[in-house]
CSV table of C-alpha atoms in Angstrom, one decimal:
chain,number,residue,atom,x,y,z
A,81,GLN,CA,154.0,67.1,60.2
A,82,SER,CA,152.0,66.1,63.3
A,83,ALA,CA,150.1,62.8,63.7
A,84,LEU,CA,146.4,63.0,63.0
A,85,THR,CA,144.3,62.9,66.2
A,86,GLN,CA,142.1,59.8,67.0
A,87,PRO,CA,140.4,58.7,70.2
A,88,ALA,CA,142.4,56.1,72.0
A,89,SER,CA,139.5,53.7,72.3
A,90,VAL,CA,135.9,53.2,71.2
A,91,SER,CA,133.6,50.4,72.3
A,92,GLY,CA,130.2,49.1,71.3
A,93,SER,CA,128.0,46.1,71.6
A,94,PRO,CA,127.3,43.6,68.9
A,95,GLY,CA,124.9,45.0,66.3
A,96,GLN,CA,125.5,48.6,67.3
A,97,SER,CA,127.2,51.3,65.3
A,98,ILE,CA,130.3,53.2,66.3
A,99,THR,CA,132.2,56.1,64.7
A,100,ILE,CA,135.9,56.9,64.9
A,101,SER,CA,137.0,60.4,64.3
A,102,CYS,CA,140.3,61.5,62.8
A,103,THR,CA,141.2,65.2,63.1
A,104,GLY,CA,143.9,66.8,61.1
A,105,THR,CA,144.6,70.3,59.7
A,106,ARG,CA,144.0,72.4,56.6
A,107,GLY,CA,147.3,71.0,55.4
A,108,ASP,CA,146.2,67.4,55.3
A,109,VAL,CA,142.7,66.2,56.0
A,110,GLY,CA,141.1,69.5,55.2
A,111,ASN,CA,142.8,70.0,51.9
A,112,TYR,CA,142.7,66.7,50.2
A,113,TYR,CA,140.0,64.0,49.6
A,114,LEU,CA,142.6,61.4,50.2
A,115,VAL,CA,141.9,59.9,53.7
A,116,SER,CA,142.2,56.2,54.1
A,117,TRP,CA,141.5,53.9,57.0
A,118,TYR,CA,143.3,50.7,58.1
A,119,GLN,CA,142.3,47.8,60.4
A,120,GLN,CA,145.0,45.9,62.2
A,121,HIS,CA,144.5,42.8,64.2
A,122,PRO,CA,147.2,41.7,66.8
A,123,GLY,CA,150.3,40.4,65.2
A,124,LYS,CA,149.1,41.1,61.7
A,125,ALA,CA,149.8,43.7,59.0
A,126,PRO,CA,147.3,46.6,58.5
A,127,LYS,CA,144.5,46.1,56.0
A,128,ILE,CA,142.9,48.8,54.0
A,129,MET,CA,139.2,49.4,54.7
A,130,ILE,CA,138.5,52.8,53.1
A,131,TYR,CA,140.3,54.9,50.6
A,132,GLU,CA,139.7,58.4,49.2
A,133,VAL,CA,137.5,59.2,52.2
A,134,ASP,CA,134.5,57.0,51.4
A,135,LYS,CA,135.5,54.3,48.9
A,136,ARG,CA,135.6,50.6,49.9
A,137,PRO,CA,138.1,48.2,48.3
A,138,SER,CA,136.7,45.1,46.8
A,139,GLY,CA,136.0,42.5,49.6
A,140,VAL,CA,135.5,45.0,52.4
A,141,SER,CA,132.1,44.7,54.1
A,142,ASN,CA,129.6,47.5,53.4
A,143,ARG,CA,129.3,47.8,57.1
A,144,PHE,CA,132.3,50.1,56.9
A,145,SER,CA,131.8,53.6,55.7
A,146,GLY,CA,133.8,56.8,55.6
A,147,ALA,CA,133.1,60.5,55.5
A,148,LYS,CA,134.8,63.9,55.9
A,149,SER,CA,133.8,67.3,57.1
A,150,GLY,CA,136.4,70.1,57.2
A,151,ASN,CA,139.5,68.9,58.9
A,152,THR,CA,137.9,65.8,60.4
A,153,ALA,CA,137.4,62.5,58.8
A,154,SER,CA,135.4,59.6,60.3
A,155,LEU,CA,135.0,55.9,60.0
A,156,THR,CA,131.6,54.3,60.9
A,157,ILE,CA,131.2,50.6,61.6
A,158,SER,CA,127.6,49.5,61.6
A,159,GLY,CA,126.2,46.2,62.8
A,160,LEU,CA,129.3,45.7,65.0
A,161,GLN,CA,130.7,42.2,65.0
A,162,ALA,CA,133.2,40.5,67.2
A,163,GLU,CA,135.6,40.2,64.2
A,164,ASP,CA,135.7,44.0,64.0
A,165,GLU,CA,137.7,44.2,67.2
A,166,GLY,CA,141.2,45.6,66.6
A,167,ASP,CA,143.1,48.8,66.0
A,168,TYR,CA,142.1,51.3,63.4
A,169,PHE,CA,144.3,53.9,61.9
A,170,CYS,CA,143.5,56.8,59.6
A,171,CYS,CA,145.9,58.3,57.1
A,172,SER,CA,145.8,61.4,55.0
A,173,TYR,CA,147.8,62.8,52.1
A,174,ALA,CA,149.7,65.9,53.3
A,175,GLY,CA,151.0,67.3,50.0
A,176,SER,CA,154.3,66.9,48.2
A,177,THR,CA,153.9,63.1,48.1
A,178,THR,CA,153.9,62.9,51.9
A,179,TRP,CA,151.5,61.1,54.2
A,180,VAL,CA,150.6,61.2,57.9
A,181,PHE,CA,148.9,58.6,60.1
A,182,GLY,CA,146.6,58.9,63.1
A,183,GLY,CA,147.6,57.6,66.5
A,184,GLY,CA,145.2,54.7,66.2
A,185,THR,CA,141.9,53.7,67.9
A,186,LYS,CA,141.4,50.5,69.7
A,187,VAL,CA,137.9,49.1,69.0
A,188,THR,CA,136.4,46.8,71.6
A,189,VAL,CA,133.2,44.8,70.9
B,250,GLU,CA,147.8,38.1,43.0
B,251,VAL,CA,149.5,41.2,44.4
B,252,GLN,CA,152.0,40.5,47.2
B,253,LEU,CA,154.7,42.3,49.0
B,254,VAL,CA,157.2,39.9,50.6
B,255,GLN,CA,159.7,41.3,53.1
B,256,SER,CA,163.0,40.0,54.4
B,257,GLY,CA,163.2,38.2,57.7
B,258,ALA,CA,163.6,39.4,61.3
B,259,GLU,CA,166.9,41.0,62.3
B,260,VAL,CA,168.7,41.2,65.6
B,261,LYS,CA,171.4,43.8,65.7
B,262,LYS,CA,173.7,45.7,68.1
B,263,PRO,CA,173.7,49.5,68.4
B,264,GLY,CA,176.0,51.1,65.8
B,265,GLU,CA,175.6,48.3,63.3
B,266,SER,CA,174.2,48.8,59.7
B,267,LEU,CA,171.2,47.1,58.2
B,268,LYS,CA,169.3,46.9,54.9
B,269,ILE,CA,165.9,45.2,54.7
B,270,SER,CA,164.0,44.5,51.6
B,271,CYS,CA,160.5,44.4,50.1
B,272,LYS,CA,159.8,42.4,46.9
B,273,GLY,CA,156.7,43.0,44.9
B,274,PHE,CA,154.8,40.4,42.9
B,275,GLY,CA,151.7,40.4,40.7
B,276,TYR,CA,151.8,44.0,39.5
B,277,ILE,CA,154.1,46.4,37.6
B,278,PHE,CA,156.3,47.3,40.6
B,279,ALA,CA,158.1,50.2,38.8
B,280,SER,CA,154.8,52.0,38.2
B,281,TYR,CA,153.6,52.6,41.7
B,282,TRP,CA,154.9,54.3,44.8
B,283,VAL,CA,156.0,52.0,47.7
B,284,GLY,CA,155.9,53.3,51.2
B,285,TRP,CA,157.7,52.3,54.4
B,286,VAL,CA,155.9,52.5,57.7
B,287,ARG,CA,157.3,52.0,61.2
B,288,GLN,CA,155.4,50.5,64.1
B,289,VAL,CA,157.0,50.4,67.5
B,290,PRO,CA,155.6,47.5,69.4
B,291,GLY,CA,152.3,48.5,71.0
B,292,LYS,CA,152.3,51.8,69.3
B,293,GLY,CA,150.8,53.4,66.1
B,294,LEU,CA,151.9,53.6,62.5
B,295,GLU,CA,154.4,56.2,61.3
B,296,TRP,CA,155.0,57.0,57.7
B,297,MET,CA,158.7,57.0,57.0
B,298,GLY,CA,159.0,57.7,53.3
B,299,ASN,CA,158.1,56.6,49.8
B,300,ILE,CA,159.9,55.7,46.7
B,301,TYR,CA,158.8,55.5,43.0
B,302,PRO,CA,160.8,52.5,41.7
B,303,GLY,CA,160.5,53.6,38.1
B,304,ASP,CA,162.8,56.6,38.6
B,305,SER,CA,163.8,56.2,42.3
B,306,ASP,CA,162.1,59.5,43.2
B,307,THR,CA,162.1,59.4,47.0
B,308,ARG,CA,160.3,61.4,49.7
B,309,TYR,CA,160.9,61.3,53.4
B,310,SER,CA,159.0,62.2,56.5
B,311,PRO,CA,160.8,65.0,58.3
B,312,SER,CA,161.0,62.7,61.3
B,313,PHE,CA,163.1,60.2,59.4
B,314,GLN,CA,165.0,62.4,56.9
B,315,GLY,CA,168.7,61.7,57.4
B,316,GLN,CA,168.1,58.7,59.7
B,317,VAL,CA,167.3,56.1,57.0
B,318,THR,CA,167.8,55.7,53.3
B,319,ILE,CA,165.1,54.3,51.0
B,320,SER,CA,166.1,52.8,47.6
B,321,ALA,CA,164.8,50.5,45.0
B,322,ASP,CA,166.0,48.2,42.2
B,323,GLU,CA,163.2,48.0,39.6
B,324,SER,CA,164.9,45.2,37.7
B,325,ILE,CA,164.2,42.8,40.6
B,326,ASN,CA,161.0,44.5,41.8
B,327,THR,CA,162.5,45.3,45.2
B,328,ALA,CA,162.6,48.3,47.5
B,329,TYR,CA,165.0,48.7,50.4
B,330,LEU,CA,165.2,50.5,53.8
B,331,GLN,CA,168.6,50.9,55.3
B,332,TRP,CA,170.4,52.3,58.3
B,333,THR,CA,174.1,53.1,58.6
B,334,SER,CA,174.1,53.1,62.4
B,335,LEU,CA,171.3,51.5,64.4
B,336,ALA,CA,170.1,52.7,67.8
B,337,ALA,CA,168.0,50.9,70.4
B,338,SER,CA,165.2,53.3,69.5
B,339,ASP,CA,165.0,51.8,66.0
B,340,THR,CA,163.6,48.6,67.5
B,341,ALA,CA,160.2,48.2,65.7
B,342,ILE,CA,158.3,46.4,63.0
B,343,TYR,CA,158.8,47.9,59.6
B,344,TYR,CA,156.2,47.5,56.9
B,345,CYS,CA,156.3,48.2,53.2
B,346,ALA,CA,153.1,48.9,51.3
B,347,SER,CA,152.2,49.6,47.7
B,348,GLN,CA,150.2,52.6,46.6
B,349,ARG,CA,148.2,51.3,43.7
B,350,THR,CA,144.8,52.6,44.7
B,351,GLY,CA,143.7,56.1,45.4
B,352,ASN,CA,146.8,57.4,47.1
B,353,SER,CA,146.3,54.8,49.8
B,354,PHE,CA,148.5,52.0,51.1
B,355,ASP,CA,146.6,49.1,49.5
B,356,TYR,CA,148.8,46.1,49.8
B,357,TRP,CA,151.1,45.5,52.8
B,358,GLY,CA,154.1,43.3,53.3
B,359,GLN,CA,154.1,41.0,56.3
B,360,GLY,CA,156.5,43.3,58.3
B,361,THR,CA,160.1,42.9,59.3
B,362,LEU,CA,160.9,43.0,63.0
B,363,VAL,CA,164.1,44.8,63.7
B,364,SER,CA,165.5,44.4,67.3
B,365,VAL,CA,168.5,46.5,68.4
B,366,SER,CA,170.0,45.7,71.7
B,367,SER,CA,173.5,45.5,73.2
C-alpha cells in the first residue's frame, strides 16, 4: 500500500486557478470513485474539501472542484485567495476498508 | 454539532505504554467508522487503521499492523489508540476522524501530540 503521488508544491497568484494532481494505481484511485481532498493550515487539523471525487461538503466554497481520470485525481482551486494557502492531501479508498493518503502538496499564493 | 475530542498531549520514554482516546459527540458514534491518522511533524498524513464502534470490526494499514492496537467502547462513544512499547519514531500528532460522509474523513479531532524521548 504505497502513498498516492502528489506534487510537493504548487503556486499561483491571487485570482488564478491551480490544479493539484494525485496519482495512484488501479487498486485505489483507478478502481473506486472514493477520492477525497483535505486542506490543512499550520497547527490545525485537516479539513475535508472534496469527497467522492467531485462532491463538496456543505460550507466549502465552490471555488474548489475535483475530478478523476484513470488512476489520477485532481483538485482545482479557482479564483485563488490568500486564505487558500496551506497543505492539501488527497486520499483514496483502497479496498477491504483500507485507505491511502497522498504525500501532500504545499499551495503558495 | 458533530465533534471529536481527543485526549491531551503526552510525553513518554521509549519502552513505555500509552493509550490515547477520541470521544464523539453529536452523532450516533456506534454507526460510523472512526479512523486514526498519523502525522509526523512537518510530514504528510498516514492512515493507520479504522474501527467500527458498533461491533469493533477493526482494519489496519500494513505499516501499522502489530505496532498499535485500535479499540472502542461504544457505551461511552470513545475510540482508542494504544501502544505497548513506544519508540522515538512514534513521535507524531495522532488524529482521529469520523467517516460519516462518502467514505471520507469528514470530522476530525484536534489531534494528540505524542512525544517519545529518553
